[in-house]
Short mmCIF file of C-alpha atoms in Angstrom, two decimals:
data_model
loop_
_atom_site.label_atom_id
_atom_site.label_comp_id
_atom_site.label_asym_id
_atom_site.label_seq_id
_atom_site.Cartn_x
_atom_site.Cartn_y
_atom_site.Cartn_z
CA MET I 670 70.18 141.63 6.63
CA GLY I 671 67.10 142.72 8.60
CA ASN I 672 68.55 145.73 10.41
CA VAL I 673 70.35 146.87 7.26
CA THR I 674 67.15 146.68 5.19
CA LYS I 675 65.10 148.55 7.79
CA GLN I 676 67.75 151.26 8.12
CA LEU I 677 67.96 151.70 4.35
CA TYR I 678 64.18 151.87 4.08
CA GLU I 679 64.03 154.60 6.74
CA GLN I 680 66.88 156.55 5.12
CA PHE I 681 65.21 156.44 1.71
CA LEU I 682 61.86 157.36 3.24
CA HIS I 683 63.41 160.39 4.96
CA TRP I 684 64.86 161.52 1.61
CA ALA I 685 61.57 160.92 -0.22
CA GLN I 686 59.49 162.82 2.32
CA ALA I 687 61.89 165.76 2.09
CA HIS I 688 61.28 165.77 -1.69
CA GLU I 689 57.56 164.97 -1.56
CA ASN I 690 56.29 168.29 -2.90
CA GLU I 691 58.85 168.19 -5.69
CA MET I 692 57.67 164.73 -6.74
CA LEU I 693 54.03 165.82 -6.66
CA ARG I 694 54.78 168.80 -8.91
CA GLU I 695 56.73 166.53 -11.24
CA LEU I 696 53.85 164.07 -11.46
CA SER I 697 51.39 166.90 -12.08
CA GLU I 698 53.43 168.05 -15.08
CA TRP I 699 53.64 164.53 -16.51
CA VAL I 700 49.89 163.95 -16.10
CA GLN I 701 49.16 167.10 -18.11
CA ILE I 702 50.60 165.41 -21.20
CA PRO I 703 47.78 163.18 -22.57
CA SER I 704 49.99 160.27 -23.62
CA VAL I 705 47.26 158.15 -25.22
CA ARG I 706 48.23 156.14 -28.29
CA ASP I 707 47.08 157.84 -31.49
CA ASN I 708 47.70 155.88 -34.67
CA ALA I 709 46.59 158.85 -36.76
CA THR I 710 49.74 160.77 -35.77
CA ALA I 711 52.09 157.77 -35.72
CA ALA I 712 55.27 158.12 -37.77
CA ALA I 713 58.91 157.12 -37.75
CA GLY I 714 60.29 157.96 -34.33
CA GLN I 715 56.81 158.22 -32.83
CA PRO I 716 55.14 154.84 -33.37
CA PHE I 717 52.45 155.56 -30.77
CA GLY I 718 51.59 159.04 -32.00
CA ALA I 719 52.40 162.66 -31.27
CA ASP I 720 51.33 162.85 -27.63
CA CYS I 721 53.32 159.78 -26.60
CA ALA I 722 56.32 161.29 -28.39
CA LYS I 723 55.79 164.54 -26.47
CA MET I 724 55.76 162.52 -23.24
CA ALA I 725 59.05 160.85 -24.15
CA ASP I 726 60.66 164.19 -24.99
CA HIS I 727 59.54 165.70 -21.70
CA VAL I 728 60.91 162.82 -19.61
CA ILE I 729 64.24 162.90 -21.40
CA LYS I 730 64.46 166.65 -20.88
CA ARG I 731 63.83 166.26 -17.15
CA ALA I 732 66.27 163.37 -16.76
CA LYS I 733 68.99 165.31 -18.57
CA GLU I 734 68.38 168.29 -16.29
CA MET I 735 69.12 165.87 -13.44
CA ASP I 736 72.34 164.90 -15.26
CA PHE I 737 71.43 161.30 -16.09
CA THR I 738 72.31 159.44 -19.29
CA CYS I 739 69.16 159.13 -21.44
CA THR I 740 68.25 157.39 -24.68
CA ASN I 741 65.10 157.59 -26.79
CA HIS I 742 64.71 154.14 -28.34
CA GLU I 743 63.04 155.20 -31.59
CA GLY I 744 59.93 156.35 -29.74
CA TYR I 745 59.14 152.94 -28.27
CA CYS I 746 60.78 153.48 -24.88
CA VAL I 747 62.96 155.89 -22.96
CA SER I 748 65.89 154.57 -20.93
CA ILE I 749 67.66 156.44 -18.13
CA GLN I 750 70.85 155.07 -16.56
CA SER I 751 72.47 155.76 -13.22
CA ASN I 752 75.84 154.30 -14.19
CA PRO I 753 76.32 153.56 -17.91
CA THR I 754 79.75 151.94 -17.29
CA ALA I 755 78.44 149.34 -14.82
CA LEU I 756 79.07 145.73 -15.88
CA ARG I 757 75.62 144.65 -14.74
CA GLU I 758 72.31 146.43 -14.32
CA ILE I 759 69.05 146.21 -12.44
CA GLY I 760 66.09 147.40 -14.50
CA ILE I 761 62.96 149.25 -13.39
CA LEU I 762 60.12 149.22 -15.93
CA PRO I 763 57.25 151.71 -15.48
CA HIS I 764 55.15 152.91 -18.40
CA LEU I 765 54.32 156.42 -19.57
CA ASP I 766 51.28 155.79 -21.77
CA VAL I 767 47.72 155.90 -20.45
CA VAL I 768 44.31 154.62 -21.48
CA PRO I 769 41.75 157.02 -22.96
CA ALA I 770 39.87 158.97 -20.30
CA ALA I 771 36.53 157.14 -20.23
CA GLY I 772 33.38 157.99 -18.32
CA GLU I 773 32.20 161.20 -16.72
CA TRP I 774 34.97 162.98 -14.78
CA THR I 775 34.36 165.57 -12.07
CA PHE I 776 37.55 167.38 -13.08
CA PRO I 777 39.46 167.56 -16.40
CA PRO I 778 41.14 164.16 -16.98
CA PHE I 779 44.56 165.64 -17.68
CA CYS I 780 44.49 168.50 -15.20
CA GLY I 781 47.25 167.23 -12.88
CA MET I 782 45.57 169.04 -9.99
CA ILE I 783 47.37 168.86 -6.60
CA ASP I 784 45.22 169.06 -3.48
CA GLY I 785 45.99 167.91 0.05
CA GLY I 786 48.76 165.52 -0.92
CA PHE I 787 46.75 164.04 -3.79
CA VAL I 788 47.45 164.39 -7.52
CA TYR I 789 44.45 163.96 -9.82
CA GLY I 790 44.31 162.96 -13.47
CA CYS I 791 44.60 160.17 -15.98
CA GLY I 792 47.79 158.16 -15.38
CA THR I 793 48.34 159.16 -11.76
CA HIS I 794 47.56 155.64 -10.51
CA ASP I 795 48.62 153.79 -13.66
CA ASP I 796 51.54 154.30 -14.10
CA LYS I 797 53.09 157.79 -14.10
CA SER I 798 53.42 157.87 -10.30
CA ALA I 799 55.70 154.82 -10.57
CA ALA I 800 57.68 156.48 -13.37
CA VAL I 801 58.24 159.64 -11.31
CA MET I 802 59.13 157.57 -8.25
CA SER I 803 61.70 155.63 -10.30
CA LEU I 804 63.39 158.76 -11.61
CA TYR I 805 63.62 160.26 -8.14
CA LEU I 806 65.00 156.97 -6.83
CA LEU I 807 68.00 157.49 -9.12
CA ARG I 808 68.45 160.93 -7.59
CA ALA I 809 68.16 159.53 -4.07
CA LEU I 810 70.76 156.82 -4.73
CA ARG I 811 73.17 159.44 -6.04
CA GLU I 812 72.55 162.11 -3.42
CA MET I 813 72.63 159.60 -0.56
CA LYS I 814 75.86 158.16 -2.03
CA ILE I 815 74.62 154.58 -1.83
CA PRO I 816 77.40 152.28 -3.16
CA LEU I 817 76.10 149.74 -5.69
CA LYS I 818 77.92 147.21 -7.85
CA SER I 819 75.04 147.35 -10.34
CA GLY I 820 73.86 150.24 -12.42
CA ILE I 821 70.14 151.06 -12.43
CA ARG I 822 68.45 151.34 -15.82
CA LEU I 823 64.95 152.79 -16.00
CA ILE I 824 63.14 151.65 -19.14
CA MET I 825 59.94 153.62 -19.52
CA GLY I 826 57.62 152.29 -22.18
CA LEU I 827 55.06 154.10 -24.30
CA GLY I 828 52.91 151.18 -25.50
CA GLU I 829 52.06 149.13 -22.42
CA GLU I 830 48.34 149.78 -22.58
CA THR I 831 48.08 148.80 -26.25
CA GLY I 832 49.87 145.46 -26.54
CA MET I 833 53.39 146.03 -25.16
CA GLU I 834 55.02 146.47 -28.56
CA ASP I 835 57.33 148.92 -26.81
CA MET I 836 59.10 146.29 -24.71
CA GLU I 837 59.00 143.71 -27.49
CA TYR I 838 60.92 146.22 -29.62
CA TYR I 839 63.38 147.04 -26.85
CA VAL I 840 64.08 143.38 -26.06
CA SER I 841 64.79 142.66 -29.73
CA LYS I 842 67.43 145.38 -30.03
CA TYR I 843 68.92 146.52 -26.71
CA PRO I 844 70.69 145.20 -23.58
CA ILE I 845 68.58 143.37 -21.02
CA PRO I 846 69.30 143.96 -17.31
CA ARG I 847 70.06 140.77 -15.37
CA ILE I 848 66.93 141.35 -13.25
CA SER I 849 64.17 143.95 -13.52
CA LEU I 850 61.32 145.22 -11.36
CA VAL I 851 57.92 146.28 -12.69
CA PRO I 852 56.17 148.89 -10.47
CA ASP I 853 52.71 148.43 -11.97
CA SER I 854 50.64 146.43 -9.49
CA CYS I 855 50.34 145.84 -5.74
CA TYR I 856 52.79 144.76 -3.04
CA PRO I 857 54.51 142.41 -2.42
CA VAL I 858 55.74 140.07 -5.22
CA ASN I 859 53.39 139.09 -8.04
CA ILE I 860 54.39 135.57 -9.10
CA ALA I 861 51.59 134.72 -11.56
CA GLN I 862 49.51 136.49 -14.18
CA LYS I 863 46.70 135.08 -16.29
CA SER I 864 46.94 134.64 -20.04
CA ASN I 865 45.44 137.59 -21.88
CA ILE I 866 43.24 137.45 -24.97
CA SER I 867 41.70 140.46 -26.67
CA LEU I 868 39.48 140.25 -29.73
CA ASP I 869 36.55 141.82 -31.52
CA ILE I 870 33.45 139.82 -32.43
CA SER I 871 30.79 141.19 -34.75
CA SER I 872 27.55 140.63 -36.60
CA PRO I 873 25.55 142.78 -39.05
CA VAL I 874 23.79 145.82 -37.55
CA PRO I 875 19.99 145.36 -37.68
CA GLU I 876 17.99 148.17 -39.28
CA ASP I 877 16.09 149.08 -36.10
CA ILE I 878 19.34 149.70 -34.16
CA LEU I 879 20.66 153.01 -35.48
CA SER I 880 23.74 153.07 -33.23
CA PHE I 881 25.14 151.39 -30.13
CA GLU I 882 28.20 152.87 -28.41
CA GLY I 883 29.93 152.32 -25.10
CA GLY I 884 33.27 151.71 -23.44
CA ASN I 885 36.88 152.42 -24.41
CA GLY I 886 38.16 148.87 -24.88
CA LYS I 887 40.25 149.07 -21.71
CA SER I 888 37.77 148.95 -18.81
CA VAL I 889 34.41 147.63 -17.70
CA PRO I 890 32.25 150.28 -19.43
CA GLY I 891 30.65 152.83 -17.14
CA HIS I 892 28.51 154.40 -19.89
CA ALA I 893 26.69 153.08 -22.94
CA GLU I 894 24.05 154.47 -25.29
CA ILE I 895 21.86 153.05 -28.02
CA VAL I 896 19.71 154.82 -30.62
CA LEU I 897 16.57 152.91 -31.60
CA ALA I 898 14.28 153.49 -34.56
CA CYS I 899 11.32 153.88 -32.18
CA PRO I 900 9.26 156.87 -31.00
CA GLU I 901 10.19 158.29 -27.60
CA GLU I 902 6.74 157.51 -26.15
CA THR I 903 7.08 153.82 -26.98
CA VAL I 904 10.55 153.62 -25.46
CA ARG I 905 9.44 155.38 -22.27
CA THR I 906 6.50 153.01 -21.90
CA GLN I 907 8.84 150.02 -22.08
CA LEU I 908 11.82 151.31 -20.06
CA THR I 909 10.57 154.04 -17.74
CA GLU I 910 10.81 151.90 -14.58
CA ARG I 911 14.49 151.10 -15.11
CA ALA I 912 17.13 152.81 -12.97
CA HIS I 913 20.36 154.24 -14.43
CA PHE I 914 18.65 155.05 -17.74
CA LYS I 915 18.19 158.35 -19.54
CA ILE I 916 15.84 158.59 -22.52
CA ILE I 917 16.31 161.35 -25.10
CA ALA I 918 14.12 162.07 -28.14
CA LEU I 919 16.03 162.57 -31.43
CA PRO I 920 14.73 163.65 -34.85
CA HIS I 921 15.36 160.18 -36.28
CA GLY I 922 14.72 157.94 -33.25
CA THR I 923 15.27 157.69 -29.50
CA LYS I 924 18.53 157.53 -27.55
CA VAL I 925 18.74 155.46 -24.36
CA CYS I 926 21.77 155.97 -22.09
CA ALA I 927 22.82 153.66 -19.26
CA GLU I 928 25.26 154.35 -16.44
CA GLY I 929 27.27 151.59 -14.78
CA ILE I 930 30.47 151.54 -12.73
CA SER I 931 33.74 151.46 -14.65
CA VAL I 932 36.59 149.40 -13.20
CA HIS I 933 39.74 147.68 -14.40
CA PRO I 934 38.88 144.50 -16.37
CA ALA I 935 41.13 142.42 -14.11
CA ASP I 936 38.54 142.85 -11.33
CA PRO I 937 35.24 143.10 -13.24
CA GLU I 938 33.06 141.96 -10.33
CA LYS I 939 33.77 145.31 -8.64
CA GLY I 940 32.01 147.18 -11.44
CA VAL I 941 28.72 147.29 -13.33
CA ASN I 942 28.87 146.93 -17.12
CA ALA I 943 26.70 149.63 -18.71
CA ILE I 944 26.58 147.68 -21.99
CA ALA I 945 25.09 144.71 -20.11
CA LEU I 946 22.48 146.92 -18.40
CA LEU I 947 21.37 148.43 -21.69
CA ALA I 948 21.40 145.20 -23.72
CA ALA I 949 19.45 143.30 -21.04
CA ALA I 950 16.77 145.99 -20.81
CA ILE I 951 16.32 146.19 -24.58
CA ALA I 952 16.29 142.38 -24.86
CA GLU I 953 13.48 142.13 -22.29
CA SER I 954 11.40 144.82 -24.01
CA ASN I 955 9.26 144.63 -27.13
CA LEU I 956 11.00 147.51 -28.87
CA LEU I 957 12.82 145.55 -31.58
CA GLY I 958 12.19 142.97 -34.26
CA ALA I 959 12.99 139.30 -33.73
CA GLN I 960 16.51 139.46 -35.23
CA SER I 961 17.50 142.51 -33.18
CA GLN I 962 15.93 141.04 -30.06
CA GLN I 963 18.04 137.90 -30.46
CA LEU I 964 21.20 139.97 -30.93
CA MET I 965 20.47 142.02 -27.79
CA LYS I 966 19.92 138.79 -25.80
CA ARG I 967 23.29 137.48 -26.97
CA ILE I 968 25.08 140.73 -26.07
CA ALA I 969 23.35 140.79 -22.68
CA THR I 970 24.34 137.19 -21.98
CA ILE I 971 28.00 137.69 -22.90
CA SER I 972 28.42 141.05 -21.16
CA SER I 973 26.50 140.18 -17.97
CA ASP I 974 28.66 137.18 -17.12
CA TYR I 975 32.19 138.17 -16.05
CA TYR I 976 33.59 134.63 -15.92
CA GLY I 977 33.28 133.39 -19.49
CA MET I 978 30.47 130.86 -18.95
CA PRO I 979 28.52 131.71 -22.16
CA LEU I 980 31.77 131.57 -24.15
CA GLY I 981 32.78 128.17 -22.78
CA LEU I 982 35.79 129.66 -20.96
CA ALA I 983 34.67 129.29 -17.34
CA CYS I 984 37.37 127.58 -15.26
CA GLU I 985 39.32 128.11 -12.06
CA GLU I 986 42.77 127.30 -10.70
CA THR I 987 44.17 127.60 -7.19
CA ALA I 988 46.94 130.15 -7.83
CA THR I 989 45.36 132.36 -10.52
CA GLY I 990 41.69 132.06 -9.56
CA LYS I 991 38.83 132.34 -12.06
CA THR I 992 39.02 133.16 -15.74
CA THR I 993 37.34 136.48 -16.53
CA ALA I 994 35.77 137.65 -19.78
CA VAL I 995 34.69 141.28 -20.13
CA VAL I 996 32.94 143.18 -22.91
CA THR I 997 34.93 146.41 -22.87
CA ARG I 998 33.42 148.21 -25.85
CA VAL I 999 30.55 148.18 -28.32
CA HIS I 1000 30.40 150.22 -31.51
CA ALA I 1001 29.18 150.06 -35.11
CA GLU I 1002 31.53 150.20 -38.06
CA ASN I 1003 31.05 149.36 -41.77
CA GLY I 1004 27.61 147.91 -41.19
CA ARG I 1005 28.66 145.61 -38.35
CA LEU I 1006 28.04 145.80 -34.62
CA ILE I 1007 31.35 145.07 -32.90
CA LEU I 1008 31.93 143.86 -29.34
CA SER I 1009 35.44 144.12 -27.91
CA LEU I 1010 36.28 141.34 -25.46
CA ASN I 1011 39.09 141.11 -22.93
CA CYS I 1012 39.61 137.60 -21.51
CA ARG I 1013 42.05 136.87 -18.69
CA VAL I 1014 42.49 133.12 -18.58
CA CYS I 1015 43.59 131.30 -15.44
CA HIS I 1016 46.29 128.64 -15.63
CA ALA I 1017 43.75 125.77 -15.65
CA ILE I 1018 43.83 125.91 -19.47
CA THR I 1019 46.35 127.17 -21.98
CA LYS I 1020 46.08 130.33 -24.02
CA ASP I 1021 45.73 128.25 -27.21
CA HIS I 1022 42.93 126.14 -25.73
CA ALA I 1023 41.07 129.31 -24.74
CA VAL I 1024 41.46 130.75 -28.24
CA ALA I 1025 40.07 127.51 -29.71
CA LEU I 1026 37.03 127.73 -27.41
CA LEU I 1027 36.38 131.32 -28.48
CA ARG I 1028 36.64 130.41 -32.16
CA ASP I 1029 34.22 127.52 -31.63
CA TYR I 1030 31.68 129.79 -29.89
CA CYS I 1031 31.84 132.40 -32.65
CA GLU I 1032 31.54 129.82 -35.42
CA LYS I 1033 28.45 128.27 -33.81
CA ASN I 1034 26.82 131.70 -33.38
CA ASP I 1035 27.76 133.12 -36.80
CA LEU I 1036 30.02 135.81 -35.30
CA LYS I 1037 33.08 137.16 -37.07
CA ILE I 1038 36.39 137.44 -35.17
CA THR I 1039 38.87 140.23 -35.91
CA GLY I 1040 41.85 141.75 -34.11
CA LEU I 1041 42.64 138.69 -32.00
CA HIS I 1042 45.75 139.14 -29.85
CA ALA I 1043 46.78 136.57 -27.24
CA THR I 1044 49.71 136.43 -24.83
CA PRO I 1045 50.56 133.58 -22.44
CA GLY I 1046 50.47 133.97 -18.69
CA VAL I 1047 53.41 134.52 -16.35
CA ARG I 1048 54.64 132.34 -13.51
CA PHE I 1049 57.65 132.68 -11.22
CA ASN I 1050 58.87 130.09 -8.73
CA GLU I 1051 58.34 131.21 -5.14
CA ASN I 1052 61.83 129.91 -4.36
CA ASP I 1053 63.50 131.96 -7.10
CA PRO I 1054 66.36 133.85 -5.34
CA ALA I 1055 65.14 137.24 -6.58
CA VAL I 1056 61.54 136.52 -5.49
CA ARG I 1057 62.73 135.43 -2.05
CA CYS I 1058 64.99 138.48 -1.81
CA LEU I 1059 62.11 140.86 -2.59
CA GLN I 1060 59.73 139.13 -0.20
CA GLN I 1061 62.35 139.30 2.54
CA THR I 1062 62.98 142.97 1.82
CA TRP I 1063 59.26 143.68 2.03
CA HIS I 1064 58.94 141.87 5.35
CA GLU I 1065 62.02 143.43 6.94
CA ALA I 1066 61.28 146.96 5.74
CA THR I 1067 57.59 146.99 6.67
CA GLY I 1068 57.15 144.28 9.31
CA ARG I 1069 54.33 142.79 7.22
CA ASN I 1070 54.03 139.12 6.25
CA ASP I 1071 51.95 139.48 3.09
CA PRO I 1072 52.27 136.43 0.81
CA VAL I 1073 53.17 136.44 -2.87
CA PHE I 1074 50.10 136.77 -5.08
CA ALA I 1075 48.62 136.14 -8.52
CA THR I 1076 46.67 138.64 -10.60
CA GLY I 1077 44.55 139.03 -13.69
CA GLY I 1078 46.45 142.23 -14.47
CA ASN I 1079 48.93 142.49 -17.32
CA THR I 1080 52.36 143.98 -16.78
CA TYR I 1081 55.71 144.07 -18.51
CA SER I 1082 56.57 140.79 -16.75
CA ARG I 1083 54.97 139.05 -19.74
CA ALA I 1084 57.01 140.96 -22.32
CA PHE I 1085 60.43 141.40 -20.70
CA PRO I 1086 62.85 138.67 -19.52
CA ASN I 1087 63.44 138.28 -15.76
CA ALA I 1088 61.06 141.13 -14.91
CA ILE I 1089 59.26 140.72 -11.57
CA THR I 1090 56.18 142.78 -10.78
CA PHE I 1091 56.52 144.37 -7.33
CA GLY I 1092 54.26 147.21 -6.06
CA ILE I 1093 53.84 150.11 -5.83
CA ILE I 1094 50.19 150.20 -4.66
CA GLY I 1095 48.83 148.92 -1.35
CA GLY I 1096 50.72 147.37 1.51
CA GLY I 1097 49.19 149.75 4.03
CA PHE I 1098 50.63 152.82 2.29
CA TYR I 1099 47.68 153.65 0.04
CA THR I 1100 45.67 156.67 1.17
CA ALA I 1101 42.16 156.90 -0.30
CA ASP I 1102 40.35 160.14 -1.08
CA LYS I 1103 37.04 159.57 0.71
CA ARG I 1104 35.37 162.22 -1.41
CA ILE I 1105 35.57 159.96 -4.46
CA PRO I 1106 33.04 157.10 -4.49
CA ALA I 1107 33.63 153.43 -5.26
CA GLY I 1108 34.16 152.65 -8.91
CA ARG I 1109 36.16 155.84 -9.45
CA GLY I 1110 39.70 156.97 -8.75
CA CYS I 1111 41.77 153.88 -9.54
CA ALA I 1112 43.50 152.61 -12.68
CA HIS I 1113 41.36 152.83 -15.84
CA GLU I 1114 38.60 154.64 -13.92
CA ALA I 1115 37.20 158.16 -14.02
CA ASP I 1116 38.59 160.60 -11.42
CA GLU I 1117 41.88 158.70 -11.18
CA TYR I 1118 44.20 159.94 -8.43
CA ILE I 1119 47.15 159.02 -6.22
CA HIS I 1120 48.40 160.13 -2.81
CA ALA I 1121 51.94 161.26 -2.04
CA SER I 1122 52.42 158.29 0.30
CA VAL I 1123 52.51 155.95 -2.70
CA LEU I 1124 55.50 157.81 -4.10
CA THR I 1125 57.39 158.31 -0.83
CA HIS I 1126 56.96 154.79 0.51
CA GLY I 1127 57.40 153.38 -2.99
CA LEU I 1128 60.76 155.09 -3.30
CA ALA I 1129 61.80 153.78 0.12
CA ILE I 1130 60.75 150.19 -0.64
CA TYR I 1131 62.39 150.26 -4.06
CA GLY I 1132 65.55 151.79 -2.62
CA ALA I 1133 65.86 148.95 -0.11
CA ALA I 1134 64.94 146.40 -2.81
CA VAL I 1135 67.57 147.44 -5.36
CA CYS I 1136 70.20 147.44 -2.62
CA ALA I 1137 69.17 143.88 -1.66
CA LEU I 1138 69.15 142.70 -5.28
CA ASP I 1139 72.58 144.27 -5.76
CA ARG I 1140 73.90 142.01 -3.03
CA LEU I 1141 72.69 138.86 -4.83
CA ASN I 1142 75.40 137.00 -6.76
#
């Protein structure tokens, strides 16, 4: 199989590189549609709002122009088929929705700018590059006249970033491919993902805290700001020596802004939580009354520890590593100060055990829980035939011996049967823009971008992979 796989990889790579500029222009157009969920414009046929519906319409239009069979599944997903009459199918599951553009960007978040082989904008890294790559893979298979027994069905979701209702809907109503690939992580095969728990915890807003805002609920917050009922001079006296802070006088109080480093919550140790910086500084000052001071200490404690120790969640397991717990947002609403938490729980404890620990912590500290959503982790057997096939394809196509891996990231593998997460980032093919500093440029970060090599090599790897999976009984 080795020579065949390598030859196929090289043939697909040649095709992809010949169409590189076309794929970059395609991605640029897709990025310019701000497909962020908007419940205010949700309706029948567009459950995730108007912009996500616009994204779906655009993708269907482009796929039809390429003469593929397309279906809009009531606004939850778009499917595109290479061979609708095939008796069996291989699925590819990218997503078209994006997180809100958080933080300070050096270019417009939805500009889709192309420069030197890079495309810039929200969704380039996560996950529109994979969606464009998948569509062009269908073209490559057809134009290269690759004979397959299986049809290829792209299922592009519109609600991955907000709970994966899109795939839950699809699975409940439509045909499931015998095996699917999820191009929403790194190479090679991802065999384990942590359980995921998101929730809001809240307490009453003290009178001397006029507002406290930061984060988008999807990332380690890179910016946070608090307005205190204190004169500017008093605040400056207490906080003037602190880095990353900006102090602004307001008619009714004083605003303090903190800058951190925003990163994906699956890898929080790579970032700096701006909420934690601000809460810790206020907690150590003498700016607030006793009740407010205690609240700031609690927020600082929870948000400064990325591994769930204050919450009672800290644990570790060989395959999935450490549990993480990240404060992703703070805001005030209806007289309550609300912290949004994202917890990614290793396989040392169950999802239900983790939820019980969180409830116990909140009960003991008089905190109210709302919006709790929990999904179990994912685990594939390393000896699963499809896993072994993909690992072998990776090795033979690239010459690399990278092992399977676990992640704290969440992909459609947890919402879709027999869906294996595989690439398309990394593996020696990722080209970094050295002009963009650490903490920027990747998924869920400001100044997000991708290089053409991710699309071209991704198409080549996926081309070889679907051909190998097609040969499996």
